[in-house]
């Protein structure tokens, strides 16, 4: 059994901070459970372009409001507490928080914590045993 708190993760190497968002990685690939779990805050007024070409991501919004646009279809959806979006087709998307938006994200395959978004918003596929691979 693994029990963790966000306080234990804050300001450690599992707490990734950028100008647009902050992601606290609660469960990572090293746990060997087949997924990773993150608490991510997207900051109000930012524009975030992502494309998880190597991962499936589910995102549950539990605080704040914003919108997500499917960059392939142009469809835009409003996000608020209780919303969930699933990027089941490796969807290219843009998230625009109107207020700080706190979310819980689940990735499959799990991230290691060493991934960095490339110029397309993609995380490379990294396993615990190797270095990041390019797409």
Coordinates of N, CA, C and O in Angstrom, one line a residue:
X1 N 0.8 -1.2 0.0 CA 0.0 0.0 0.0 C 0.9 1.2 0.0 O 1.9 1.3 0.7
X2 N 0.5 2.2 -0.8 CA 1.2 3.5 -0.8 C 0.2 4.6 -0.4 O -0.9 4.7 -0.9
X3 N 0.6 5.4 0.5 CA -0.2 6.6 1.0 C 0.7 7.8 0.9 O 1.8 7.8 1.4
X4 N 0.2 8.8 0.2 CA 1.0 10.0 0.1 C 0.1 11.2 0.2 O -1.1 11.1 0.0
X5 N 0.6 12.4 0.6 CA -0.1 13.6 0.7 C 0.5 14.6 -0.3 O 1.7 14.5 -0.6
X6 N -0.2 15.6 -0.7 CA 0.3 16.6 -1.6 C 1.4 17.4 -0.8 O 2.4 17.8 -1.4
X7 N 1.3 17.6 0.5 CA 2.3 18.3 1.3 C 3.7 17.6 1.2 O 4.7 18.2 1.2
X8 N 3.7 16.2 1.1 CA 4.9 15.5 1.0 C 5.6 15.7 -0.4 O 6.8 15.6 -0.5
X9 N 4.8 16.0 -1.4 CA 5.3 16.2 -2.7 C 5.7 17.6 -3.0 O 6.6 17.8 -3.8
X10 N 5.1 18.6 -2.4 CA 5.4 20.0 -2.6 C 6.8 20.3 -2.5 O 7.5 19.9 -1.5
X11 N 7.4 21.0 -3.5 CA 8.7 21.4 -3.6 C 9.8 20.3 -3.6 O 10.9 20.5 -3.2
X12 N 9.4 19.1 -4.1 CA 10.3 18.0 -4.3 C 10.5 17.9 -5.8 O 9.9 18.6 -6.6
X13 N 11.3 16.9 -6.3 CA 11.5 16.7 -7.7 C 10.2 16.3 -8.4 O 10.1 16.3 -9.6
X14 N 9.2 15.8 -7.6 CA 7.9 15.4 -8.2 C 6.9 16.6 -8.3 O 5.8 16.4 -8.7
X15 N 7.4 17.8 -8.0 CA 6.5 19.0 -8.1 C 7.1 19.8 -9.2 O 8.1 20.6 -9.0
X16 N 6.5 19.7 -10.4 CA 7.0 20.4 -11.6 C 6.2 21.7 -11.8 O 5.0 21.8 -11.8
X17 N 7.0 22.8 -11.9 CA 6.4 24.1 -12.0 C 6.9 24.8 -13.3 O 8.0 24.8 -13.6
X18 N 5.9 25.4 -14.0 CA 6.2 26.2 -15.2 C 5.4 27.5 -15.1 O 4.6 27.6 -14.2
X19 N 5.6 28.4 -16.0 CA 4.8 29.7 -15.9 C 3.3 29.5 -16.1 O 2.5 30.3 -15.6
X20 N 2.9 28.4 -16.8 CA 1.5 28.2 -17.1 C 0.8 27.2 -16.2 O -0.4 27.2 -16.0
X21 N 1.6 26.3 -15.6 CA 0.9 25.3 -14.7 C 1.9 24.7 -13.7 O 3.1 24.9 -13.9
X22 N 1.4 24.0 -12.8 CA 2.1 23.3 -11.7 C 1.5 21.9 -11.6 O 0.3 21.7 -11.5
X23 N 2.4 20.9 -11.6 CA 1.9 19.5 -11.6 C 2.7 18.7 -10.5 O 3.9 18.6 -10.5
X24 N 1.9 18.2 -9.5 CA 2.4 17.4 -8.4 C 2.1 16.0 -8.8 O 1.0 15.6 -8.8
X25 N 3.2 15.2 -9.0 CA 3.1 13.9 -9.5 C 3.0 12.9 -8.3 O 4.0 12.7 -7.6
X26 N 1.8 12.4 -8.0 CA 1.5 11.6 -6.8 C 1.9 10.2 -7.0 O 2.5 9.6 -6.1
X27 N 1.6 9.6 -8.2 CA 2.0 8.2 -8.5 C 2.7 8.3 -9.8 O 2.2 8.9 -10.8
X28 N 3.9 7.6 -9.9 CA 4.7 7.6 -11.1 C 5.0 6.2 -11.6 O 4.6 5.2 -10.9
X29 N 5.6 6.1 -12.7 CA 5.9 4.8 -13.3 C 6.7 3.9 -12.4 O 6.5 2.7 -12.4
X30 N 7.5 4.5 -11.5 CA 8.4 3.7 -10.6 C 7.5 2.8 -9.6 O 8.0 1.8 -9.1
X31 N 6.2 3.2 -9.5 CA 5.3 2.4 -8.6 C 4.9 1.1 -9.3 O 4.3 0.3 -8.7
X32 N 5.0 1.1 -10.6 CA 4.7 -0.1 -11.4 C 3.2 -0.6 -11.3 O 3.0 -1.7 -11.1
X33 N 2.3 0.4 -11.4 CA 0.9 0.1 -11.3 C 0.2 0.3 -12.7 O -1.0 0.2 -12.7
X34 N 0.9 0.8 -13.7 CA 0.3 0.9 -15.0 C -0.3 2.2 -15.4 O -0.8 2.4 -16.5
X35 N -0.2 3.2 -14.4 CA -0.7 4.6 -14.7 C 0.0 5.5 -13.7 O 0.6 5.1 -12.8
X36 N -0.1 6.8 -14.0 CA 0.4 7.8 -13.1 C -0.7 8.8 -12.8 O -1.7 8.9 -13.5
X37 N -0.6 9.4 -11.6 CA -1.7 10.3 -11.1 C -1.0 11.6 -10.7 O 0.0 11.6 -10.0
X38 N -1.6 12.7 -11.2 CA -1.0 14.0 -10.9 C -2.1 15.0 -10.5 O -3.2 14.9 -10.9
X39 N -1.8 15.9 -9.6 CA -2.6 17.0 -9.2 C -2.0 18.2 -10.0 O -0.9 18.6 -9.7
X40 N -2.8 18.8 -10.9 CA -2.2 19.8 -11.8 C -3.1 21.1 -11.7 O -4.3 21.0 -11.8
X41 N -2.4 22.2 -11.5 CA -3.1 23.5 -11.5 C -2.7 24.2 -12.7 O -1.5 24.4 -13.0
X42 N -3.7 24.6 -13.5 CA -3.4 25.4 -14.7 C -3.8 26.9 -14.3 O -4.9 27.1 -13.8
X43 N -2.9 27.8 -14.6 CA -3.1 29.2 -14.2 C -4.0 30.0 -15.0 O -4.0 29.9 -16.3
X44 N -4.9 30.8 -14.4 CA -5.9 31.7 -15.1 C -5.2 32.5 -16.2 O -4.1 33.0 -16.0
X45 N -5.9 32.6 -17.3 CA -5.4 33.4 -18.4 C -4.3 32.9 -19.3 O -3.9 33.5 -20.2
X46 N -3.9 31.6 -19.0 CA -2.8 31.0 -19.8 C -3.5 30.3 -21.0 O -4.7 29.9 -21.0
X47 N -2.7 30.0 -22.0 CA -3.1 29.2 -23.2 C -2.1 28.1 -23.2 O -0.9 28.3 -23.3
X48 N -2.6 26.8 -23.2 CA -1.8 25.6 -23.0 C -2.1 24.7 -24.2 O -3.2 24.1 -24.3
X49 N -1.2 24.5 -25.1 CA -1.3 23.6 -26.2 C -0.6 22.3 -25.8 O 0.6 22.3 -25.5
X50 N -1.4 21.2 -25.9 CA -0.8 19.8 -25.5 C -1.2 18.8 -26.6 O -2.2 19.0 -27.3
X51 N -0.4 17.8 -26.7 CA -0.7 16.7 -27.6 C 0.1 15.5 -27.0 O 1.3 15.4 -27.1
X52 N -0.6 14.6 -26.4 CA 0.0 13.4 -25.8 C 0.0 12.3 -26.8 O -0.9 11.4 -26.8
X53 N 0.9 12.3 -27.7 CA 1.0 11.4 -28.8 C 1.3 10.0 -28.3 O 1.0 9.0 -29.0
X54 N 1.9 9.9 -27.1 CA 2.4 8.6 -26.6 C 1.6 8.2 -25.3 O 1.9 7.1 -24.8
X55 N 0.6 8.9 -24.9 CA -0.1 8.7 -23.7 C -1.6 8.9 -23.9 O -2.0 9.7 -24.7
X56 N -2.4 8.2 -23.1 CA -3.8 8.5 -22.9 C -3.9 9.3 -21.6 O -3.3 8.9 -20.6
X57 N -4.7 10.3 -21.6 CA -4.8 11.1 -20.4 C -6.3 11.3 -20.1 O -7.1 11.7 -21.0
X58 N -6.7 11.2 -18.8 CA -8.0 11.6 -18.3 C -7.8 12.7 -17.3 O -6.9 12.6 -16.5
X59 N -8.6 13.7 -17.4 CA -8.5 14.9 -16.5 C -9.8 15.2 -15.9 O -10.8 15.4 -16.6
X60 N -9.8 15.2 -14.6 CA -11.0 15.6 -13.8 C -10.8 16.9 -13.1 O -9.8 17.2 -12.4
X61 N -11.7 17.9 -13.4 CA -11.6 19.2 -12.9 C -12.4 19.3 -11.6 O -13.5 18.9 -11.5
X62 N -11.7 19.7 -10.5 CA -12.4 19.8 -9.2 C -12.4 21.2 -8.7 O -13.1 21.4 -7.7
X63 N -11.8 22.1 -9.3 CA -11.8 23.5 -8.9 C -11.5 24.4 -10.1 O -10.6 24.1 -10.9
X64 N -12.3 25.5 -10.2 CA -12.0 26.5 -11.3 C -12.8 26.2 -12.6 O -13.5 25.2 -12.7
X65 N -12.6 27.1 -13.5 CA -13.3 27.0 -14.8 C -12.4 27.4 -16.0 O -11.4 28.1 -15.8
X66 N -12.7 26.9 -17.1 CA -12.0 27.2 -18.3 C -12.7 26.5 -19.5 O -13.8 26.1 -19.4
X67 N -11.9 26.3 -20.6 CA -12.4 25.6 -21.7 C -11.3 24.8 -22.4 O -10.1 25.1 -22.2
X68 N -11.7 23.8 -23.1 CA -10.8 23.0 -23.9 C -11.3 22.9 -25.3 O -12.5 22.8 -25.6
X69 N -10.3 23.0 -26.3 CA -10.6 23.0 -27.7 C -9.9 21.8 -28.3 O -8.7 21.6 -28.1
X70 N -10.7 21.0 -29.0 CA -10.1 19.9 -29.8 C -9.5 20.6 -31.1 O -10.2 21.1 -31.9
X71 N -8.2 20.5 -31.2 CA -7.5 21.3 -32.3 C -7.7 20.6 -33.6 O -7.5 21.3 -34.7
X72 N -8.2 19.4 -33.7 CA -8.4 18.7 -34.9 C -9.8 19.1 -35.5 O -10.0 19.3 -36.7
X73 N -10.8 19.2 -34.6 CA -12.2 19.4 -35.0 C -12.7 20.9 -34.8 O -13.7 21.3 -35.3
X74 N -12.0 21.6 -33.9 CA -12.4 22.9 -33.6 C -13.4 23.0 -32.5 O -13.8 24.1 -32.0
X75 N -13.9 21.9 -32.0 CA -15.0 21.8 -31.0 C -14.4 22.4 -29.7 O -13.3 22.0 -29.3
X76 N -15.2 23.2 -29.0 CA -14.8 23.8 -27.7 C -15.8 23.4 -26.7 O -17.0 23.4 -26.9
X77 N -15.3 23.0 -25.5 CA -16.1 22.5 -24.4 C -15.8 23.3 -23.1 O -14.6 23.6 -22.9
X78 N -16.8 23.7 -22.4 CA -16.6 24.4 -21.1 C -16.2 23.4 -20.0 O -16.7 22.3 -20.0
X79 N -15.3 23.8 -19.2 CA -14.9 23.0 -18.1 C -15.2 23.7 -16.8 O -15.0 24.9 -16.6
X80 N -15.7 22.9 -15.8 CA -16.0 23.5 -14.5 C -15.9 22.3 -13.5 O -15.7 21.1 -13.9
X81 N -16.0 22.6 -12.2 CA -15.9 21.5 -11.2 C -16.9 20.3 -11.6 O -18.0 20.6 -11.9
X82 N -16.4 19.1 -11.6 CA -17.2 18.0 -12.0 C -17.0 17.5 -13.4 O -17.5 16.5 -13.8
X83 N -16.3 18.4 -14.3 CA -16.0 18.0 -15.7 C -14.9 17.0 -15.7 O -13.9 17.1 -15.0
X84 N -15.0 16.1 -16.7 CA -13.9 15.2 -17.0 C -13.7 15.2 -18.5 O -14.7 15.2 -19.3
X85 N -12.4 15.3 -19.0 CA -12.2 15.0 -20.4 C -11.2 13.9 -20.5 O -10.3 13.8 -19.7
X86 N -11.4 13.1 -21.5 CA -10.6 11.9 -21.8 C -10.0 12.1 -23.2 O -10.7 12.2 -24.2
X87 N -8.7 12.1 -23.3 CA -8.0 12.2 -24.6 C -7.7 10.8 -25.1 O -6.5 10.4 -25.2
X88 N -8.7 10.1 -25.4 CA -8.6 8.7 -25.8 C -8.1 8.5 -27.2 O -7.8 7.4 -27.6
X89 N -8.0 9.6 -28.0 CA -7.5 9.4 -29.4 C -6.2 10.2 -29.6 O -5.9 10.7 -30.7
X90 N -5.5 10.4 -28.5 CA -4.2 11.2 -28.5 C -4.5 12.6 -29.1 O -3.8 13.1 -29.9
X91 N -5.6 13.2 -28.7 CA -6.2 14.4 -29.3 C -5.2 15.6 -29.0 O -4.8 15.8 -27.9
X92 N -4.9 16.4 -30.1 CA -4.3 17.6 -29.9 C -5.3 18.6 -29.3 O -6.4 18.7 -29.8
X93 N -4.9 19.3 -28.3 CA -5.9 20.1 -27.6 C -5.3 21.4 -27.0 O -4.1 21.5 -26.8
X94 N -6.2 22.3 -26.7 CA -5.7 23.6 -26.1 C -6.6 23.8 -24.9 O -7.9 23.8 -25.0
X95 N -6.0 24.1 -23.7 CA -6.8 24.4 -22.5 C -6.5 25.8 -22.1 O -5.4 26.3 -22.1
X96 N -7.6 26.5 -21.9 CA -7.6 28.0 -21.5 C -8.4 28.2 -20.2 O -9.6 28.3 -20.2
X97 N -7.7 28.2 -19.1 CA -8.3 28.4 -17.8 C -8.8 29.8 -17.7 O -8.0 30.8 -17.9
X98 N -10.0 30.0 -17.3 CA -10.6 31.4 -17.0 C -10.2 31.8 -15.5 O -9.9 33.0 -15.3
X99 N -10.1 30.8 -14.7 CA -9.7 31.0 -13.3 C -8.6 29.9 -13.1 O -8.5 29.0 -13.9
X100 N -7.8 30.0 -12.0 CA -6.9 28.9 -11.7 C -7.8 27.6 -11.7 O -8.9 27.6 -11.0
X101 N -7.4 26.6 -12.4 CA -8.1 25.4 -12.5 C -7.3 24.2 -11.9 O -6.2 23.9 -12.4
X102 N -7.8 23.6 -10.9 CA -7.2 22.4 -10.3 C -7.8 21.2 -10.8 O -9.0 21.0 -10.9
X103 N -6.9 20.2 -11.2 CA -7.4 19.0 -11.8 C -6.6 17.8 -11.2 O -5.5 17.9 -10.6
X104 N -7.2 16.6 -11.4 CA -6.5 15.4 -11.2 C -6.4 14.7 -12.5 O -7.3 14.5 -13.3
X105 N -5.1 14.3 -12.9 CA -4.8 13.8 -14.2 C -4.3 12.3 -14.0 O -3.5 12.1 -13.1
X106 N -4.7 11.4 -14.9 CA -4.3 10.1 -14.9 C -3.7 9.8 -16.3 O -4.3 10.1 -17.3
X107 N -2.5 9.3 -16.3 CA -1.8 9.0 -17.6 C -1.5 7.5 -17.7 O -1.2 6.8 -16.8
X108 N -1.7 7.0 -19.0 CA -1.4 5.6 -19.3 C -0.7 5.7 -20.7 O -1.3 6.2 -21.6
X109 N 0.5 5.1 -20.9 CA 1.3 4.6 -19.8 C 1.7 5.7 -18.8 O 1.7 6.9 -19.1
X110 N 2.2 5.2 -17.7 CA 2.6 6.2 -16.6 C 3.8 7.0 -17.0 O 4.6 6.6 -17.8
X111 N 3.8 8.3 -16.5 CA 5.0 9.1 -16.7 C 6.0 8.8 -15.6 O 5.6 8.3 -14.5
X112 N 7.3 9.0 -15.9 CA 8.3 8.8 -15.0 C 8.6 10.0 -14.1 O 9.2 9.9 -13.0
X113 N 8.2 11.2 -14.6 CA 8.5 12.4 -13.9 C 9.6 13.2 -14.6 O 9.9 14.3 -14.3
X114 N 10.3 12.5 -15.5 CA 11.5 13.1 -16.3 C 11.0 13.7 -17.6 O 11.9 14.4 -18.3
X115 N 9.8 13.5 -18.0 CA 9.3 14.0 -19.3 C 9.3 15.5 -19.3 O 9.0 16.2 -18.3
X116 N 9.5 16.1 -20.5 CA 9.4 17.5 -20.7 C 8.6 17.7 -22.0 O 8.9 17.0 -23.0
X117 N 7.6 18.6 -22.0 CA 6.9 18.8 -23.2 C 7.8 19.4 -24.3 O 8.6 20.2 -24.1
X118 N 7.7 18.8 -25.5 CA 8.5 19.3 -26.7 C 7.7 20.5 -27.3 O 6.7 21.0 -26.8
X119 N 8.2 20.9 -28.5 CA 7.6 22.1 -29.1 C 6.2 21.9 -29.6 O 5.5 22.8 -29.9
X120 N 5.8 20.6 -29.7 CA 4.4 20.3 -30.1 C 3.5 20.0 -28.9 O 2.3 19.6 -29.1
X121 N 4.0 20.1 -27.6 CA 3.3 19.8 -26.5 C 3.3 18.3 -26.1 O 2.5 17.9 -25.3
X122 N 4.1 17.6 -26.7 CA 4.2 16.1 -26.6 C 5.2 15.7 -25.5 O 6.3 16.3 -25.4
X123 N 4.8 14.8 -24.6 CA 5.7 14.1 -23.7 C 6.3 12.9 -24.5 O 5.6 12.1 -25.1
X124 N 7.7 12.8 -24.5 CA 8.3 11.6 -25.1 C 7.9 10.4 -24.3 O 7.5 10.5 -23.1
X125 N 7.9 9.2 -24.9 CA 7.6 8.0 -24.1 C 8.9 7.6 -23.4 O 9.9 7.3 -24.0
X126 N 8.9 7.7 -22.1 CA 10.0 7.3 -21.3 C 9.6 6.2 -20.3 O 8.5 6.2 -19.7
X127 N 10.5 5.2 -20.2 CA 10.3 4.2 -19.2 C 11.3 4.3 -18.1 O 12.2 5.1 -18.2
X128 N 11.1 3.6 -17.0 CA 12.0 3.7 -15.9 C 13.4 3.3 -16.3 O 14.4 3.6 -15.6
X129 N 13.5 2.5 -17.3 CA 14.8 1.9 -17.7 C 15.5 2.7 -18.8 O 16.6 2.2 -19.2
X130 N 15.0 3.8 -19.3 CA 15.6 4.4 -20.4 C 15.6 5.9 -20.4 O 14.9 6.5 -19.5
X131 N 16.1 6.5 -21.3 CA 16.1 8.0 -21.5 C 15.0 8.3 -22.4 O 14.5 7.5 -23.2
X132 N 14.6 9.6 -22.4 CA 13.5 10.0 -23.3 C 13.7 9.7 -24.8 O 14.9 9.9 -25.3
X133 N 12.7 9.2 -25.5 CA 12.8 8.9 -26.9 C 12.1 10.0 -27.7 O 11.1 10.5 -27.2
X134 N 12.5 10.3 -28.8 CA 11.8 11.4 -29.6 C 10.6 10.7 -30.3 O 10.6 9.5 -30.6
X135 N 9.7 11.5 -30.7 CA 8.4 11.0 -31.4 C 8.7 10.8 -32.8 O 9.4 11.5 -33.5

